[in-house]
mmCIF file of C-alpha atoms in Angstrom:
data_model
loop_
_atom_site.group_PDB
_atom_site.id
_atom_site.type_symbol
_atom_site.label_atom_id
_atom_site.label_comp_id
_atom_site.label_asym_id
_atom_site.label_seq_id
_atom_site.Cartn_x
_atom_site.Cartn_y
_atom_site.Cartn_z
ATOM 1 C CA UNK R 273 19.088 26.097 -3.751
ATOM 2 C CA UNK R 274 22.102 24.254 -4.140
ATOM 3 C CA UNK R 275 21.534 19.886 -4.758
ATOM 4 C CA UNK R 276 24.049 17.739 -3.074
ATOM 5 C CA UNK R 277 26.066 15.758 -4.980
ATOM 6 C CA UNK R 278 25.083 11.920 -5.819
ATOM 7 C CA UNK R 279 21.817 12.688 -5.356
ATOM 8 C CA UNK R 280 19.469 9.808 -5.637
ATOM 9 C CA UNK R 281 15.509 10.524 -6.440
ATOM 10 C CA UNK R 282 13.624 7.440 -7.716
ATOM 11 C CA UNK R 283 10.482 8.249 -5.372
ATOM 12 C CA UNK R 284 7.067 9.439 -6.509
ATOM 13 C CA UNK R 285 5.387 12.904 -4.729
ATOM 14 C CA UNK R 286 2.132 13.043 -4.655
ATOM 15 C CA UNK R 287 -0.722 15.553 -2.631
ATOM 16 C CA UNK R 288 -3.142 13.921 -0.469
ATOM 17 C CA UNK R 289 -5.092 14.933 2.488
ATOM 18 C CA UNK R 290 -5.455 11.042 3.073
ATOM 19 C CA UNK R 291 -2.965 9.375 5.076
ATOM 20 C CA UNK R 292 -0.671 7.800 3.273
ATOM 21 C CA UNK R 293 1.987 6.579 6.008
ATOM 22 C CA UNK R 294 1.033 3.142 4.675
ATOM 23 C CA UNK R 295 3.164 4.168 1.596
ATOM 24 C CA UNK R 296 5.280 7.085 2.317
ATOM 25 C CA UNK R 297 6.240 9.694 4.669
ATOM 26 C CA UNK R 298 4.963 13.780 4.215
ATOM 27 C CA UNK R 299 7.692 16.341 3.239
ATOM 28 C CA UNK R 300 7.327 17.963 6.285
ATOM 29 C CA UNK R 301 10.135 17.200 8.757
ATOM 30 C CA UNK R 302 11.423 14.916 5.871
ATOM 31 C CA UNK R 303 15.134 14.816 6.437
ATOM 32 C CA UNK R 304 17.261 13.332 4.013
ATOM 33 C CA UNK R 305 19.148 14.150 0.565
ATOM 34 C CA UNK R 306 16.702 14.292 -1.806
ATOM 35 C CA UNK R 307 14.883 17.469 0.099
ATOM 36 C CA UNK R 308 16.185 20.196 -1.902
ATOM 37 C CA UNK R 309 15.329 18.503 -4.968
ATOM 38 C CA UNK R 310 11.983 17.855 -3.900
ATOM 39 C CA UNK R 311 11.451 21.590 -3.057
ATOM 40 C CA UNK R 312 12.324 22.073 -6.446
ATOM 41 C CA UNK R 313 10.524 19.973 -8.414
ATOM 42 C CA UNK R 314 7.631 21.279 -6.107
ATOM 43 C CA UNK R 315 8.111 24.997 -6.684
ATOM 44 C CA UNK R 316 7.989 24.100 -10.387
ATOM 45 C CA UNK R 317 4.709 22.269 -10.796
ATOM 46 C CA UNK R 318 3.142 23.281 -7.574
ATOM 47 C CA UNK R 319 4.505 26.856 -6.304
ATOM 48 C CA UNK R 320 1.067 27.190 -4.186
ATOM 49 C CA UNK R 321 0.466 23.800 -2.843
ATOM 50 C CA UNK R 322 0.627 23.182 0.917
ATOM 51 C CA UNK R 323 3.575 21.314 2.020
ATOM 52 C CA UNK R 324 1.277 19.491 5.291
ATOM 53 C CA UNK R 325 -0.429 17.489 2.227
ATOM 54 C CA UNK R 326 2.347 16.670 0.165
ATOM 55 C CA UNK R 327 3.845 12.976 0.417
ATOM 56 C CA UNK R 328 6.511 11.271 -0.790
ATOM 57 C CA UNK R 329 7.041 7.819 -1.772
ATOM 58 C CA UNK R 330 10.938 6.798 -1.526
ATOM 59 C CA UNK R 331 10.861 2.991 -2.134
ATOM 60 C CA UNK R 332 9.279 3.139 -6.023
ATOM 61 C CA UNK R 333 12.774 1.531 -7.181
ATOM 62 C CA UNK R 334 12.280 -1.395 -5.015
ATOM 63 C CA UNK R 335 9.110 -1.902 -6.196
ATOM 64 C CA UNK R 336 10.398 -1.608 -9.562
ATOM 65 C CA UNK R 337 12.686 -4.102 -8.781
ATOM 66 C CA UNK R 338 10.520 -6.519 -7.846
ATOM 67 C CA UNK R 339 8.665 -6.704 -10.899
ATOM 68 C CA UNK R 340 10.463 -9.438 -12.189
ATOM 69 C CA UNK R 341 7.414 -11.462 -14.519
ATOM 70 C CA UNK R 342 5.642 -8.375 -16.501
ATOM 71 C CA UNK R 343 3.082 -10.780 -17.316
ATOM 72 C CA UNK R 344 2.167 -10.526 -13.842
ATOM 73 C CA UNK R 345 2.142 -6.617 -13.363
ATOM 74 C CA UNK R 346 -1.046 -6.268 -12.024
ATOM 75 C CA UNK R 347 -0.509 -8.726 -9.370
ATOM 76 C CA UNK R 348 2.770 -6.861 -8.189
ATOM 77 C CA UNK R 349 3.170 -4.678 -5.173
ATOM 78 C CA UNK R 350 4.236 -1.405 -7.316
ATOM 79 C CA UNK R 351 0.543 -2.096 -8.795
ATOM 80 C CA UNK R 352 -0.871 -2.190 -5.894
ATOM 81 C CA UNK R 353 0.620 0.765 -4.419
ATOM 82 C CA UNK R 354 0.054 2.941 -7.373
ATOM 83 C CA UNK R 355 -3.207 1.572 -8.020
ATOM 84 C CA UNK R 356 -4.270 2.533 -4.357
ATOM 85 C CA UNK R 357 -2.458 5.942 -4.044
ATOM 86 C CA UNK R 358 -3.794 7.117 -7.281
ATOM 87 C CA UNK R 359 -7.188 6.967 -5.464
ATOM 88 C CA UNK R 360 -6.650 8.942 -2.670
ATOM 89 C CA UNK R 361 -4.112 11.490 -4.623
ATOM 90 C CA UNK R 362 -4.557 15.473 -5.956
ATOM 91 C CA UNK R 363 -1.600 14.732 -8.274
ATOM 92 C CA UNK R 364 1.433 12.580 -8.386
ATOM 93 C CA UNK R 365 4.913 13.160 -10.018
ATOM 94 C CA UNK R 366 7.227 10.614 -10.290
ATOM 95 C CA UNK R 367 10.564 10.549 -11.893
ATOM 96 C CA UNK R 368 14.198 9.223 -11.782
ATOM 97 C CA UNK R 369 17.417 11.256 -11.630
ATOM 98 C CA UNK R 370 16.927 14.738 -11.184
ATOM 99 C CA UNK R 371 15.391 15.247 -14.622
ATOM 100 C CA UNK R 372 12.075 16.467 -13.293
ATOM 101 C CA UNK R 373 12.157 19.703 -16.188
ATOM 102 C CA UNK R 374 10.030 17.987 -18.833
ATOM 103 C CA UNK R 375 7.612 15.307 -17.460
ATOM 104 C CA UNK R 376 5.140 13.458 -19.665
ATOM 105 C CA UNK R 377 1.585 14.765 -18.404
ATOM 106 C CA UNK R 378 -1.028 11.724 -17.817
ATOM 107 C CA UNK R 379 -4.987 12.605 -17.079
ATOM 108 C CA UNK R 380 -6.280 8.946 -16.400
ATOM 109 C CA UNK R 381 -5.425 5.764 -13.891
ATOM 110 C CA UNK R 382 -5.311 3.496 -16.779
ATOM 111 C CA UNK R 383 -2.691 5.655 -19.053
ATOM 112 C CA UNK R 384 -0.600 5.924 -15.687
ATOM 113 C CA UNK R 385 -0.805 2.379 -14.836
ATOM 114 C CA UNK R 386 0.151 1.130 -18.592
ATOM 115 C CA UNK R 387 3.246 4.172 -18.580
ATOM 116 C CA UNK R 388 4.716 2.327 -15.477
ATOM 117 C CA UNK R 389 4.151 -1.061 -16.810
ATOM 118 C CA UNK R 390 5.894 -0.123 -20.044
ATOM 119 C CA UNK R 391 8.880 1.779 -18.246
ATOM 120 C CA UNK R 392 9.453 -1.228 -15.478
ATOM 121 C CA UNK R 393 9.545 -3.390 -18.854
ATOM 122 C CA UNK R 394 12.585 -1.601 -20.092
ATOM 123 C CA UNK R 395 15.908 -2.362 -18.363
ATOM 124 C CA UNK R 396 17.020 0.897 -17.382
ATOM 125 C CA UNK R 397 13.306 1.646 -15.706
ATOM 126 C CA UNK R 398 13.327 5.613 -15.631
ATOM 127 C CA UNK R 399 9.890 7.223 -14.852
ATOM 128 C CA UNK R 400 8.955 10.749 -15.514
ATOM 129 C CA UNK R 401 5.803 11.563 -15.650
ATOM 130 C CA UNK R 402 3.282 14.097 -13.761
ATOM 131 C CA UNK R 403 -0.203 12.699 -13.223
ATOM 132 C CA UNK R 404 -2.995 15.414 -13.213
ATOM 133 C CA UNK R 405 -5.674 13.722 -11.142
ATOM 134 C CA UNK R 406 -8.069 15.948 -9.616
#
């Protein structure tokens, strides 16, 4: 497959048979930019998944964005979103920029929870990270 140009992927994927619509929209009959990468990064990690549960989650760099006291993380909306979607996910992968090659492996909420916290605390904020849940 061939990526577009200018390419912008700060969004999280995750597999849920949950509905997440609350936080994201599912890959299928996603239309937009990013949906070769995601393909990608999908055949990668999860060659054998089925696409009807996959989700993804565009808006993680506003939410980033908004954590402007990181004394207050766990009171933020990115907290609360990945706090609740890590509950009701398979997996989640998360990344910025289309380096999705060599993500960081996490097995537990709380070692997710503290990588985001410590990433948003940086100024450039990149993410990439693959969170084996179930």
């Amino acid at each position: 497959m061939k990526l577009e140009e200018n390419i912008v992927s700060q969004f999280m994927i995750c597999k849920s048979k949950y509905n997440l619509e609350k936080y994201g929209r599912k890959l299928i009959g996603l239309r937009n930019k990013n949906i070769d990468l995601c393909h990608l990064v999908l055949e990668k990690y999860y060659p054998d998944v089925e696409t009807c549960d996959v989700w993804i989650i565009e808006n993680i760099h506003n939410l980033c964005n908004e954590v402007l006291d990181y004394e207050k993380f766990i009171v933020s909306e990115l907290y609360q979103v990945l706090n609740n979607v890590y509950d009701l996910c398979e997996w989640i992968i998360m990344w910025y920029g289309g380096e999705y090659d060599d993500l960081e492996e996490i097995y537990s909420k709380e070692d997710f929870i503290d990588y985001v916290k410590c990433c948003v605390e940086v100024p450039c904020c990149e993410m990439y990270v693959r969170v084996c849940i179930k």
